[in-house]
Coordinates of C-alpha atoms in Angstrom, one line a residue:
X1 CA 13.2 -13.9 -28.9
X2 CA 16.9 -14.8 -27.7
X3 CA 19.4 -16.5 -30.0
X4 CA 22.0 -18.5 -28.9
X5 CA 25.1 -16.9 -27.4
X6 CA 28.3 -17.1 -28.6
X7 CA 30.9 -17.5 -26.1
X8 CA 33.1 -15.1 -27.4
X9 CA 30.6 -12.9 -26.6
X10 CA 30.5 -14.0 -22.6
X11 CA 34.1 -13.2 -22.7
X12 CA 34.0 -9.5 -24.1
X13 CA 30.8 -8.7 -21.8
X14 CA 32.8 -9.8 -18.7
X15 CA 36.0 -8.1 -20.2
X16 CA 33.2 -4.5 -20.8
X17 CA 32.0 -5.1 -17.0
X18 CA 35.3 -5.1 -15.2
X19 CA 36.3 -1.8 -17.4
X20 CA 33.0 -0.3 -16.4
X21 CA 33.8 -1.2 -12.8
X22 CA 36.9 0.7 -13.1
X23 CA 35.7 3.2 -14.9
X24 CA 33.1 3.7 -12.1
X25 CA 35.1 3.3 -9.3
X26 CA 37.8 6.5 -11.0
X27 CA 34.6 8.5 -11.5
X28 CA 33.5 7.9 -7.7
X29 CA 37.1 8.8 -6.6
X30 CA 37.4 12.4 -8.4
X31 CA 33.9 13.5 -7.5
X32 CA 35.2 12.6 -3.6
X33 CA 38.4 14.4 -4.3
X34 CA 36.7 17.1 -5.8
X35 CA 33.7 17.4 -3.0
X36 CA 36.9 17.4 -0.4
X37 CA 38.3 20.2 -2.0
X38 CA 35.6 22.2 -2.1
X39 CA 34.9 21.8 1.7
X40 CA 38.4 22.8 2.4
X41 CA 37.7 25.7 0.2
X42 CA 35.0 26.9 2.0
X43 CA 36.7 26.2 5.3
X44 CA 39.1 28.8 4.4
X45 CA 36.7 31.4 3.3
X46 CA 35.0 30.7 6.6
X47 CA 37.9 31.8 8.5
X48 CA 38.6 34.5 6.5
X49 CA 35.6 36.0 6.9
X50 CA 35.5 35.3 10.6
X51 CA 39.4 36.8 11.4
X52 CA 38.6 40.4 10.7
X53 CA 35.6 40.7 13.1
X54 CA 37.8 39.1 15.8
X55 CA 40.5 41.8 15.1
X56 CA 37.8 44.1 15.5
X57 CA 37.1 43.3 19.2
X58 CA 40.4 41.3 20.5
X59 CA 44.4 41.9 20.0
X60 CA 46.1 39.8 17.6
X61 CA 47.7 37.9 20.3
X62 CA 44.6 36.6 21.5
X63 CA 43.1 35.6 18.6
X64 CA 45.4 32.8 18.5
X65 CA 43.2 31.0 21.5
X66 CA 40.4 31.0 19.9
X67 CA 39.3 27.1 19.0
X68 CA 38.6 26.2 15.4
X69 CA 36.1 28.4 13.0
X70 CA 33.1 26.2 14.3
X71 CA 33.6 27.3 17.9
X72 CA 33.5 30.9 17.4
X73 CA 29.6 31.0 18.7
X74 CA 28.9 34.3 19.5
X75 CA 30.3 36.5 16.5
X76 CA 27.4 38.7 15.1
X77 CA 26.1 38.4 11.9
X78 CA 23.2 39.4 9.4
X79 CA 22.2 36.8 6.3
X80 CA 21.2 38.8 3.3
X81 CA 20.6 36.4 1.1
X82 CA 20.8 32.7 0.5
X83 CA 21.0 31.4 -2.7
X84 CA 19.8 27.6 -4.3
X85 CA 22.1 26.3 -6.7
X86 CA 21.3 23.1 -8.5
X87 CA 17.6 23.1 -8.2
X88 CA 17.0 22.6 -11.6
X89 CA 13.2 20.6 -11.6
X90 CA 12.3 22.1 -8.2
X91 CA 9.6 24.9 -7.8
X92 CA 11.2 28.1 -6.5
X93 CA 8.0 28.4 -4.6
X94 CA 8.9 25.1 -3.0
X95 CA 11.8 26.2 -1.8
X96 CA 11.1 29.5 -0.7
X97 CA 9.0 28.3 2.4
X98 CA 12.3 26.8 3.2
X99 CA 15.1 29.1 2.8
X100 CA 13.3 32.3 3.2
X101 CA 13.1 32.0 7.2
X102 CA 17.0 31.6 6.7
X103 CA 17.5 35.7 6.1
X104 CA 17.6 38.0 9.0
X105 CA 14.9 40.1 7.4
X106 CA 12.3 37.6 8.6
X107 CA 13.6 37.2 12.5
X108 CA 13.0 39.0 15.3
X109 CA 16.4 38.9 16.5
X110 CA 20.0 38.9 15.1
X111 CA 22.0 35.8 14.8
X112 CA 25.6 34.9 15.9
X113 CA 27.7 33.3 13.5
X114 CA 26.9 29.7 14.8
X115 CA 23.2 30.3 14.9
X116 CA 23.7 31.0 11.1
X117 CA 25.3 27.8 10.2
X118 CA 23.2 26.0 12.5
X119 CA 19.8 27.2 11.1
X120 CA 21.6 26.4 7.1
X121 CA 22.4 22.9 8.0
X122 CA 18.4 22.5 9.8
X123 CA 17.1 24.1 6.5
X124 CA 19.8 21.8 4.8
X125 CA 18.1 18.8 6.6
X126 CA 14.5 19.7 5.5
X127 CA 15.7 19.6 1.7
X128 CA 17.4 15.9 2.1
X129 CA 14.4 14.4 4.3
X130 CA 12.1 15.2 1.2
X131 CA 13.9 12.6 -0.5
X132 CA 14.3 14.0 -3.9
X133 CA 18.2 15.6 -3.5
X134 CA 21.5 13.8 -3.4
X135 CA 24.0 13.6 -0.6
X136 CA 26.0 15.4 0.6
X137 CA 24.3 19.1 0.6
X138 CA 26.8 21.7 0.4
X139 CA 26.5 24.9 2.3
X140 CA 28.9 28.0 1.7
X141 CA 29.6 31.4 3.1
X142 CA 30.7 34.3 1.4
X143 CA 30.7 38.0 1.6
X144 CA 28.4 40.4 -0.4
X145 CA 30.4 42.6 -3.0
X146 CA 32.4 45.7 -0.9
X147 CA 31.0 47.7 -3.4
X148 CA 27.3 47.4 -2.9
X149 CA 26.4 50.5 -0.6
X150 CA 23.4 48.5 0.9
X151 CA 25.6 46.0 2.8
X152 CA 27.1 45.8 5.9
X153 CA 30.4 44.6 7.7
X154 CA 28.3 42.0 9.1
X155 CA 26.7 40.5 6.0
X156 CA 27.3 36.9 4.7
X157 CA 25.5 35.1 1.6
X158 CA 24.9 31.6 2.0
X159 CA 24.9 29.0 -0.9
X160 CA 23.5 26.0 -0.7
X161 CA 24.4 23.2 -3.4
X162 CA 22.2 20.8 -5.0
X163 CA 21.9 17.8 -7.1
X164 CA 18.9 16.2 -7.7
X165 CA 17.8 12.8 -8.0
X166 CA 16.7 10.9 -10.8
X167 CA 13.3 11.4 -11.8
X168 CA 11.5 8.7 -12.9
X169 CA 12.9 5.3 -11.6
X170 CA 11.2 1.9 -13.4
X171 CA 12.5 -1.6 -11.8
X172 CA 11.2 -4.9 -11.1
X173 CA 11.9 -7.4 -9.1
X174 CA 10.8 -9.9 -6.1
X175 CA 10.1 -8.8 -2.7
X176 CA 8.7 -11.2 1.0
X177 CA 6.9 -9.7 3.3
X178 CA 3.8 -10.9 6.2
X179 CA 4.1 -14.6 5.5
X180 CA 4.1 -14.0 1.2
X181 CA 6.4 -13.7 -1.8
X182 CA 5.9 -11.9 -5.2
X183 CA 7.4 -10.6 -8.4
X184 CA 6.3 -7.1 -9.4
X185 CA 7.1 -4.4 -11.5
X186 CA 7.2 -0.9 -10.2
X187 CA 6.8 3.1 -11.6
X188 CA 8.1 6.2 -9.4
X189 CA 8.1 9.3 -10.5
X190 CA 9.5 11.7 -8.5
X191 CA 9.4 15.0 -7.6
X192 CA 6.7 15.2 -9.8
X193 CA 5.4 18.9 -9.7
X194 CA 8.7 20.6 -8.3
X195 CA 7.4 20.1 -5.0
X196 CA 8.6 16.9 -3.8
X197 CA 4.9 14.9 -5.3
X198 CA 5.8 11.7 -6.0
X199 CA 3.6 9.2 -8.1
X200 CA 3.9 5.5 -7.6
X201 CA 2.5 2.9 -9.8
X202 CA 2.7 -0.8 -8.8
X203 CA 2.1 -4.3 -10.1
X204 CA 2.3 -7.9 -8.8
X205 CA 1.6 -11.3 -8.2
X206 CA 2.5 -13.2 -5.2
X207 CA 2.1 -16.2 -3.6
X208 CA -1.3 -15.8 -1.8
X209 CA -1.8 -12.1 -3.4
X210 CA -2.5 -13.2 -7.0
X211 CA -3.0 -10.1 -8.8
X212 CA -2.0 -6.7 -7.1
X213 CA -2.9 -3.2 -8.7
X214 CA -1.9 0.1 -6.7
X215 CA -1.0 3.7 -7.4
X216 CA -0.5 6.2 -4.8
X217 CA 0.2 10.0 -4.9
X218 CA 2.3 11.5 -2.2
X219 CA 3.0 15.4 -1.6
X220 CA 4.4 17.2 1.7
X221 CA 1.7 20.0 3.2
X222 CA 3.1 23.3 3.0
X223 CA 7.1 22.2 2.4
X224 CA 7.6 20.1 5.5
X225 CA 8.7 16.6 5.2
X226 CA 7.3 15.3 8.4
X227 CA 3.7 16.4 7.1
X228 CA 2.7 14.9 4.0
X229 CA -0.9 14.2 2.3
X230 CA -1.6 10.6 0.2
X231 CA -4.3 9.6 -2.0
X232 CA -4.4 6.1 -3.6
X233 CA -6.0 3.6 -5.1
X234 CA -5.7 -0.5 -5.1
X235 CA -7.5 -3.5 -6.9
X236 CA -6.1 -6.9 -5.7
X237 CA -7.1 -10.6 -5.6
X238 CA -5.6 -12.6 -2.4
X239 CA -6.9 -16.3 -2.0
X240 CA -7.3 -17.1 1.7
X241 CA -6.3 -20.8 2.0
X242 CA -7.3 -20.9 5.7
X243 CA -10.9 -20.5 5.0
X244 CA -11.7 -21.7 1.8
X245 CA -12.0 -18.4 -0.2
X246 CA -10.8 -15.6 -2.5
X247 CA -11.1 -12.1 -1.5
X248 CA -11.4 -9.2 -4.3
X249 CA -10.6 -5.3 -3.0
X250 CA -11.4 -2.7 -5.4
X251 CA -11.2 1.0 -3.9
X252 CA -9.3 3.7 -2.7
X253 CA -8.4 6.0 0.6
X254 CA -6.4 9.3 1.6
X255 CA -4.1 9.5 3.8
X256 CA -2.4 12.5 6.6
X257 CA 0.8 11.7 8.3
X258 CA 2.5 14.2 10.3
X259 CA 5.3 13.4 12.9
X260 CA 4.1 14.7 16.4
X261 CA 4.2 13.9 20.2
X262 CA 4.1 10.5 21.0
X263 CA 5.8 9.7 17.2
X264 CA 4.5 8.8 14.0
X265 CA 0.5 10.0 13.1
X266 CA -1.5 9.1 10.1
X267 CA -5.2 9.6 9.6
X268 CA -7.1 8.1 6.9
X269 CA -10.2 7.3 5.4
X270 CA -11.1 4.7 2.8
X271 CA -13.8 3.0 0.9
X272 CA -13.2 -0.6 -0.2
X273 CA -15.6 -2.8 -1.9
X274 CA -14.5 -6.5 -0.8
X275 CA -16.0 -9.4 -2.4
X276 CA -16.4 -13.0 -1.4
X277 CA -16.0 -15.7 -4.4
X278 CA -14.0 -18.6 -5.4
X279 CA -14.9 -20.8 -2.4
X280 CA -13.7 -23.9 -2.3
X281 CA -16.0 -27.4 -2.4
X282 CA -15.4 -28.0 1.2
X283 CA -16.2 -24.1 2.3
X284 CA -18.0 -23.8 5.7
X285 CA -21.6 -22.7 6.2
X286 CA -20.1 -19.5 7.7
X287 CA -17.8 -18.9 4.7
X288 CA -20.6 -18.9 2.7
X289 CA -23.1 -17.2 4.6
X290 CA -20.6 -14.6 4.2
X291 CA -20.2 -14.5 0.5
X292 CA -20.8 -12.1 -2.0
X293 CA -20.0 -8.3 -1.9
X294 CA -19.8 -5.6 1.1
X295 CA -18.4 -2.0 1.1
X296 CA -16.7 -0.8 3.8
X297 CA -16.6 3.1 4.3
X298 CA -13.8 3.9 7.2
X299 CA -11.7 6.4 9.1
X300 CA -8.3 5.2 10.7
X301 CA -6.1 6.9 12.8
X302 CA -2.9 5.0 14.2
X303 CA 0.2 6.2 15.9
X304 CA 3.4 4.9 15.9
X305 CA 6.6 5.2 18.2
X306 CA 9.7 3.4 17.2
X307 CA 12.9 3.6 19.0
X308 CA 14.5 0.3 18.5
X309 CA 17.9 0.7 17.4
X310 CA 17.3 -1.4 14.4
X311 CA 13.4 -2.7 13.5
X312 CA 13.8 -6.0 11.9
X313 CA 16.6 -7.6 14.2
X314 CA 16.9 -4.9 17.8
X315 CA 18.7 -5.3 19.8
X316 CA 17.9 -2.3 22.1
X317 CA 15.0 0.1 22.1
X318 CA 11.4 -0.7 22.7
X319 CA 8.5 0.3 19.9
X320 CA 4.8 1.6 20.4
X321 CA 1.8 1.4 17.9
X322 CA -2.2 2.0 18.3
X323 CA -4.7 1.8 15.6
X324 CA -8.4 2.7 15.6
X325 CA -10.6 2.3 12.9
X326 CA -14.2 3.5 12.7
X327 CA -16.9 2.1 10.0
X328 CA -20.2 2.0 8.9
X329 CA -21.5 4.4 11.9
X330 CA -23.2 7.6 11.4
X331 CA -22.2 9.3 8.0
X332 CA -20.0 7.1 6.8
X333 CA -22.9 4.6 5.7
X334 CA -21.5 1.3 3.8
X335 CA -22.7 -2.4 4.6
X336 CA -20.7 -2.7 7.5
X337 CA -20.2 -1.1 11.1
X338 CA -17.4 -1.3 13.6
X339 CA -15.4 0.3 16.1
X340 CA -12.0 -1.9 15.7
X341 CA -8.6 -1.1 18.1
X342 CA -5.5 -3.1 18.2
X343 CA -2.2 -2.0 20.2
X344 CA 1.3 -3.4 19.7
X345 CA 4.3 -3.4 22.4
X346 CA 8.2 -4.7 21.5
X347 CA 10.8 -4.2 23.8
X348 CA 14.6 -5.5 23.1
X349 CA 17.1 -5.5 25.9
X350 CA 21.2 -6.3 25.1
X351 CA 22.2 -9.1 27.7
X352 CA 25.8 -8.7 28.0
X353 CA 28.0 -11.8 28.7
X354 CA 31.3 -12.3 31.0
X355 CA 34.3 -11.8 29.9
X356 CA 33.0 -10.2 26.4
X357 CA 34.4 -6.5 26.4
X358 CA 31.9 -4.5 24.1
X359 CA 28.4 -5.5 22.9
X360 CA 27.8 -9.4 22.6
X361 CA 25.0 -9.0 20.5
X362 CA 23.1 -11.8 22.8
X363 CA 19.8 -9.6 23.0
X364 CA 16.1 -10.5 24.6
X365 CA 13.3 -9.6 22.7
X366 CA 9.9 -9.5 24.3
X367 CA 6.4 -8.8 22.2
X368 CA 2.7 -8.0 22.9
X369 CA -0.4 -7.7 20.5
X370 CA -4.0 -7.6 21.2
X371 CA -7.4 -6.0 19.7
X372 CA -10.9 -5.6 19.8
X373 CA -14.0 -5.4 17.6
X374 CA -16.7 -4.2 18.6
X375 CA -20.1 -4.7 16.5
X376 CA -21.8 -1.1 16.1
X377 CA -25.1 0.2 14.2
X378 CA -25.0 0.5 10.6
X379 CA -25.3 5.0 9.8
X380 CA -28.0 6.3 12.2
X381 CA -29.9 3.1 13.2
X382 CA -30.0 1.4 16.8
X383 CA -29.6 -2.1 16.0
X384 CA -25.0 -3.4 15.9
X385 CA -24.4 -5.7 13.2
X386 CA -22.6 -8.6 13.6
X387 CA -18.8 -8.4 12.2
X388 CA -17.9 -10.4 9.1
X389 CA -15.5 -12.6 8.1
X390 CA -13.6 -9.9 6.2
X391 CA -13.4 -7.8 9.3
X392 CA -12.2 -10.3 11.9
X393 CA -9.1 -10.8 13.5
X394 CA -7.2 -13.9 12.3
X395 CA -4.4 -15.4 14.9
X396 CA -1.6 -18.0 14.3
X397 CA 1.4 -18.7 11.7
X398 CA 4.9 -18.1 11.5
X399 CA 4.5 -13.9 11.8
X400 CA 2.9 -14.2 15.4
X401 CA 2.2 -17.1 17.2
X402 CA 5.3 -19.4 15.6
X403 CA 3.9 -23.5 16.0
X404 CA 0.2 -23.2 14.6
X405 CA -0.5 -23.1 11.1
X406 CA -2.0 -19.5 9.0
X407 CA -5.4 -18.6 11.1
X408 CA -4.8 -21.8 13.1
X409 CA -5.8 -19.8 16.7
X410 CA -9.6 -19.0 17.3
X411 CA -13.1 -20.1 16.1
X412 CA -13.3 -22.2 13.6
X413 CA -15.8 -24.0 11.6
X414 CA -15.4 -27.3 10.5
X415 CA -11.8 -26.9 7.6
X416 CA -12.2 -23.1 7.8
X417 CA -10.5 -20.6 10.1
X418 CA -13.7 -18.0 11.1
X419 CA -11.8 -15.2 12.6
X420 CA -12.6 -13.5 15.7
X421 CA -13.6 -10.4 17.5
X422 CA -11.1 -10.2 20.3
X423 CA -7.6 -11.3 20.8
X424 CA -4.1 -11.1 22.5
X425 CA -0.8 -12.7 21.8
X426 CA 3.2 -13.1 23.1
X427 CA 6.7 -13.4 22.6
X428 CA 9.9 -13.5 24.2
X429 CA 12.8 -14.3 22.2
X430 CA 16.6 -14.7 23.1
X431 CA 18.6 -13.7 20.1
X432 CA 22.2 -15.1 20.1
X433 CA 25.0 -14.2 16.8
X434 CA 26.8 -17.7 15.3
X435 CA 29.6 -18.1 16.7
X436 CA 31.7 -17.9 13.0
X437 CA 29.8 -15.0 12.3
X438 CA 29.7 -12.9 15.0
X439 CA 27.5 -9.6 16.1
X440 CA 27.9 -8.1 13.0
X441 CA 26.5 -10.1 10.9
X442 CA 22.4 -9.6 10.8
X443 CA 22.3 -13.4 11.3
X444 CA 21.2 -15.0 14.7
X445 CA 20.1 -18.0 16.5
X446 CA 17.3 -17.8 18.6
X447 CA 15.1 -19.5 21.2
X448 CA 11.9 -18.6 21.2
X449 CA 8.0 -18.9 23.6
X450 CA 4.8 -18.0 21.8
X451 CA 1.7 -17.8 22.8
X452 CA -1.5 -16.1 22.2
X453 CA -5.9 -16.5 22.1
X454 CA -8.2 -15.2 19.6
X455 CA -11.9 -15.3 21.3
X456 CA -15.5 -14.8 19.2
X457 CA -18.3 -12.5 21.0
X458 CA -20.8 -15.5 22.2
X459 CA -24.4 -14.9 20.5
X460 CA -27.3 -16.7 21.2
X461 CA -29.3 -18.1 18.3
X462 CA -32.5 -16.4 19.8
X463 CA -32.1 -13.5 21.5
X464 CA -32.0 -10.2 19.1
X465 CA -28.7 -8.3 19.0
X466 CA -28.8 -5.0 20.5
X467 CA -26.0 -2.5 22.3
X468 CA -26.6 -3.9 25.5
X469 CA -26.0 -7.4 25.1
X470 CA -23.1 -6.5 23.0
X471 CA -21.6 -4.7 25.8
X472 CA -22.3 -7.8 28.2
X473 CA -21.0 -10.0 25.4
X474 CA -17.8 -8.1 25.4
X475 CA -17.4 -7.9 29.2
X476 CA -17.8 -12.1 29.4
X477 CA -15.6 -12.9 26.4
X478 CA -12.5 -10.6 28.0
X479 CA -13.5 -11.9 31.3
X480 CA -12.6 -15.8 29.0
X481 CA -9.9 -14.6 28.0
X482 CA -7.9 -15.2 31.2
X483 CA -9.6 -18.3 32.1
X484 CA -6.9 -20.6 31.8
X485 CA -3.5 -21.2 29.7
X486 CA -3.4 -19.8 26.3
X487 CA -2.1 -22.0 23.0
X488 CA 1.4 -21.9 22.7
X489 CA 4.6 -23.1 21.5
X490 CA 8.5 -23.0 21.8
X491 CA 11.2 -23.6 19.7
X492 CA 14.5 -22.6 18.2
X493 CA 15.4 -21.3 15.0
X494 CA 17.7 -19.5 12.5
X495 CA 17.2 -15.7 11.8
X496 CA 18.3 -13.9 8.9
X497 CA 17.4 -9.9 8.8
X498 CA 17.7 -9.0 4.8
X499 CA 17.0 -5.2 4.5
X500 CA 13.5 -6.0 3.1
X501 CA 12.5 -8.5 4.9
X502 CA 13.1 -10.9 8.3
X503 CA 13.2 -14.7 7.2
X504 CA 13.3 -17.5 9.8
X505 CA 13.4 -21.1 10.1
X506 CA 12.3 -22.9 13.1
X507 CA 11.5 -26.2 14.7
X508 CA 8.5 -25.5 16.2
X509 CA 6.8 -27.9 19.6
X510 CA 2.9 -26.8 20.5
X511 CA 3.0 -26.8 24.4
X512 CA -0.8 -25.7 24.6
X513 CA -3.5 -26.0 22.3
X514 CA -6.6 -25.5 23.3
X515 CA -10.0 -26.1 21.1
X516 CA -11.4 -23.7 19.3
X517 CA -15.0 -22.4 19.5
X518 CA -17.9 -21.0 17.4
X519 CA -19.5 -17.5 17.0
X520 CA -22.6 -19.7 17.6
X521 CA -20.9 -22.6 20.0
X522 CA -24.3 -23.7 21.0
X523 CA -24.7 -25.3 17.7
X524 CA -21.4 -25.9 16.5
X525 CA -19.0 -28.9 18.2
X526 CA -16.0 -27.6 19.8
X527 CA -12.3 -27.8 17.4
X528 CA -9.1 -28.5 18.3
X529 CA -6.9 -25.2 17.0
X530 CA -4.4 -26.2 14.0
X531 CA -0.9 -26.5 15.2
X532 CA 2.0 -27.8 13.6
X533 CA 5.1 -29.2 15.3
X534 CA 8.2 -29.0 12.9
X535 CA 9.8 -27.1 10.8
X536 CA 8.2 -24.0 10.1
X537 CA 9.5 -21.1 7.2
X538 CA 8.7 -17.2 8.1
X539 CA 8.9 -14.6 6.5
X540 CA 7.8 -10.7 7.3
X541 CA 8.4 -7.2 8.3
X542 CA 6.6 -7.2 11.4
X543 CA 7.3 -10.1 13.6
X544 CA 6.2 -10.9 17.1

């Protein structure tokens, strides 16, 4: 337990911070100086080595006209070695699948002098996207000893120079993210095995997430850092305020993510067991009809192509993502079955403005979401099951469709947001920088028009479910989801991009809402759809 503090004390720790700022900032200088020097160094011995070969082919006159070292392209050379320096904690094994395709020994051709350094700074490249080595990398060039009798005039060693990171990194902190805060407390170890593994243990409570256990174990297949392999675990608690309930997730998954055509790829399978408890006194009869535990056995496969220039505030660049998930069917047993596919579209445009020479940072952002669940037999039997709450699509809130409350879109029944089986939602917003601030700054106004409808397959009470009438079910509840305008809203607001997070505050006007309906509408009265007009606080890494 803390005593008091004397103020004296105040006075020397501010006096101790301002000479470790110093300190800091003299250390920071010499290790530039000294990193400058050393490239100037090599520089040198660059040109050294590359002067006698040119005296070899072209008068002394000439050489004079040759460009700088770097444009000397087609000077032969052979690498005979290459050499790691620095690589203390990392497996020699690990880095042999990178450097080794570096020596001429293992090509099929000879290189020029610029294919050499080109190939060193690619190899050079692999080593920093692995995450576990300072920057800069420093590559040098020397000649073998004269005196070895197995070299030749064309021979160069390359060095490459390493500094690794830290280790093991322990931190805590706060973080926002998908319409939640928390506080948690974090583990990462990295570069765990010499291989680039990392190990990452997490705790926290949030907001809506009120306990939050997860550790996951990352490694890159075969030395590439755009291939890498995951295995994890989680255990969390979340209380779902929009439909009267707690959810429980105990479980685990693994994970393959490689970077292909088309972009990002990642390939998964889990097993979750979800529970149901913690309803409320005012829960629904759906809510509770739901209640209690399911396991969901699933594989995933999404892919992901982002080219915006900057993802939580673009302002140029469009982005791409597909997910499909498969449960319950054939082998994968559990208590649940599904095919489930959702897609995602952004596009940002800059709009430039009279009179303003450069970019204005004025920008229009435009936004598209939809998905599908479609209700499938449970392992080898013939007869779909109809989707649960858990599994459903929820639709509204300050993330997506601004002007409606958390799950206000869709079915509902009676205080309690249902979920459903089929939806699609829009965006366009026009971004424009403060005028004090300008473009800079990651700070913009915006005016924005939502909209979006979130549909339940109609079942009737008597007939038996079966694959045929879920594929007439599907084909009448798209065919709904045209008829008419969907619920929307417009507004403006203030937008501030933090690197973790996007926040927003906007006044919010519903221009559309439309009533909600029922998984069983024949039975259930018809609901207006919960929107909110006013002020309206966001915060997320994903935003329509």
């Amino acid at each position: 337990m803390a005593g008091p503090t004397d103020p004296d004390d105040g006075i020397f720790e501010t006096l101790r911070r301002r000479d470790n700022s110093a300190a800091q900032e003299e250390k920071t200088r010499s290790v530039n100086q000294r990193e400058r020097a050393l490239f100037e160094k090599q520089q040198k011995r660059l040109s050294e080595l590359v002067r006698p070969q040119l005296n070899q082919f072209f008068p002394t006159a000439l050489i004079s006209e040759f460009v700088q070292v770097e444009a000397n392209t087609t000077l032969p050379c052979t690498v005979s070695s290459v050499r790691v320096l620095g690589a203390v904690h990392t497996r020699p094994g690990f880095l042999k699948r990178i450097i080794d395709p570096l020596l001429s020994a293992n090509r099929d051709r000879p290189y020029t002098l610029s294919e050499a350094i080109r190939e060193t700074q690619y190899a050079a490249d692999k080593l920093h996207r692995h995450g576990i080595f300072h920057e800069p990398i420093s590559i040098s060039i020397d000649r073998p000893d004269r005196t070895d009798p197995s070299s030749t005039p064309t021979d160069v060693d390359l060095y490459i120079s390493l500094r690794e990171k830290g280790r093991i990194a322990f931190k805590t902190g706060t973080e926002a993210g998908n319409a939640e805060g928390s506080a948690f407390t974090n583990l990462y170890w990295r570069n765990m095995f010499g291989g680039a593994e990392s190990l990452n243990l997490n705790a926290s409570i949030g907001t809506r997430t009120r306990t939050a256990y997860q550790a996951t174990f990352e490694t890159p297949i075969l030395g590439n850092p755009d291939s890498r392999g995951e295995v994890g675990a989680l255990s969390s608690s979340t209380q779902k305020v929009w439909a009267s309930h707690e959810e429980v997730l105990k479980g685990g998954w693994t994970k393959l993510r490689w970077l292909g055509r088309g972009g990002k790829h990642e390939l998964g399978y889990s097993g979750i067991w979800r529970q149901i408890t913690g309803l409320a006194e005012k829960a629904s009869p759906t809510v509770r009809g739901d209640a209690g535990d399911s396991v969901k056995s699933s594989i995933t496969y999404s892919v992901t192509n982002d080219q915006r220039d900057y993802p939580l505030l673009p302002q140029n660049g469009y982005l791409t993502r597909s997910t499909l998930e498969l449960a319950g069917w054939g082998p994968l047993q559990g208590d649940v079955a599904f095919g489930k596919a959702e897609v995602e579209g952004q596009g940002a445009v800059p709009v430039p403005i009279p009179g303003v020479k450069g970019k204005s940072g004025v920008s229009l952002t435009t936004g598209l979401r939809a998905g599908l669940l479609y209700p499938l037999p449970l392992g080898f039997d013939s007869k779909p099951l109809p989707s649960r709450i858990t599994d459903r699509f929820q639709l509204g809130g300050p993330t997506d469709v601004r002007g409606f409350r958390l799950g206000g879109l869709g079915p509902r029944d009676g205080p309690d947001a249902v979920g459903g089986d089929l939806y699609a939602a829009g965006s366009a917003n026009l971004l424009m920088p403060l005028p004090r601030l300008g473009p800079e700054k990651p700070v913009r106004l915006q005016a924005f028009l939502t909209g979006g409808r979130l549909l339940a397959l109609k079942q009737s009470e008597t007939e038996e479910m079966s694959s045929s009438s879920v594929r007439q079910s599907i084909s009448s509840t798209v065919a709904e989801l045209g008829n008419g305008l969907p619920s929307m809203s417009a507004g403006v607001g203030l937008v501030y991009a933090h690197p973790v997070a996007r926040f927003e505050l906007n006044f919010s006007l519903p221009l559309v809402v439309r009533k909600g309906d029922h998984r069983r509408a024949a039975n259930m009265l018809f609901q207006p759809e919960d929107a909110r007009k006013g002020l309206q606080f966001g915060l997320g890494i994903t935003m329509l």
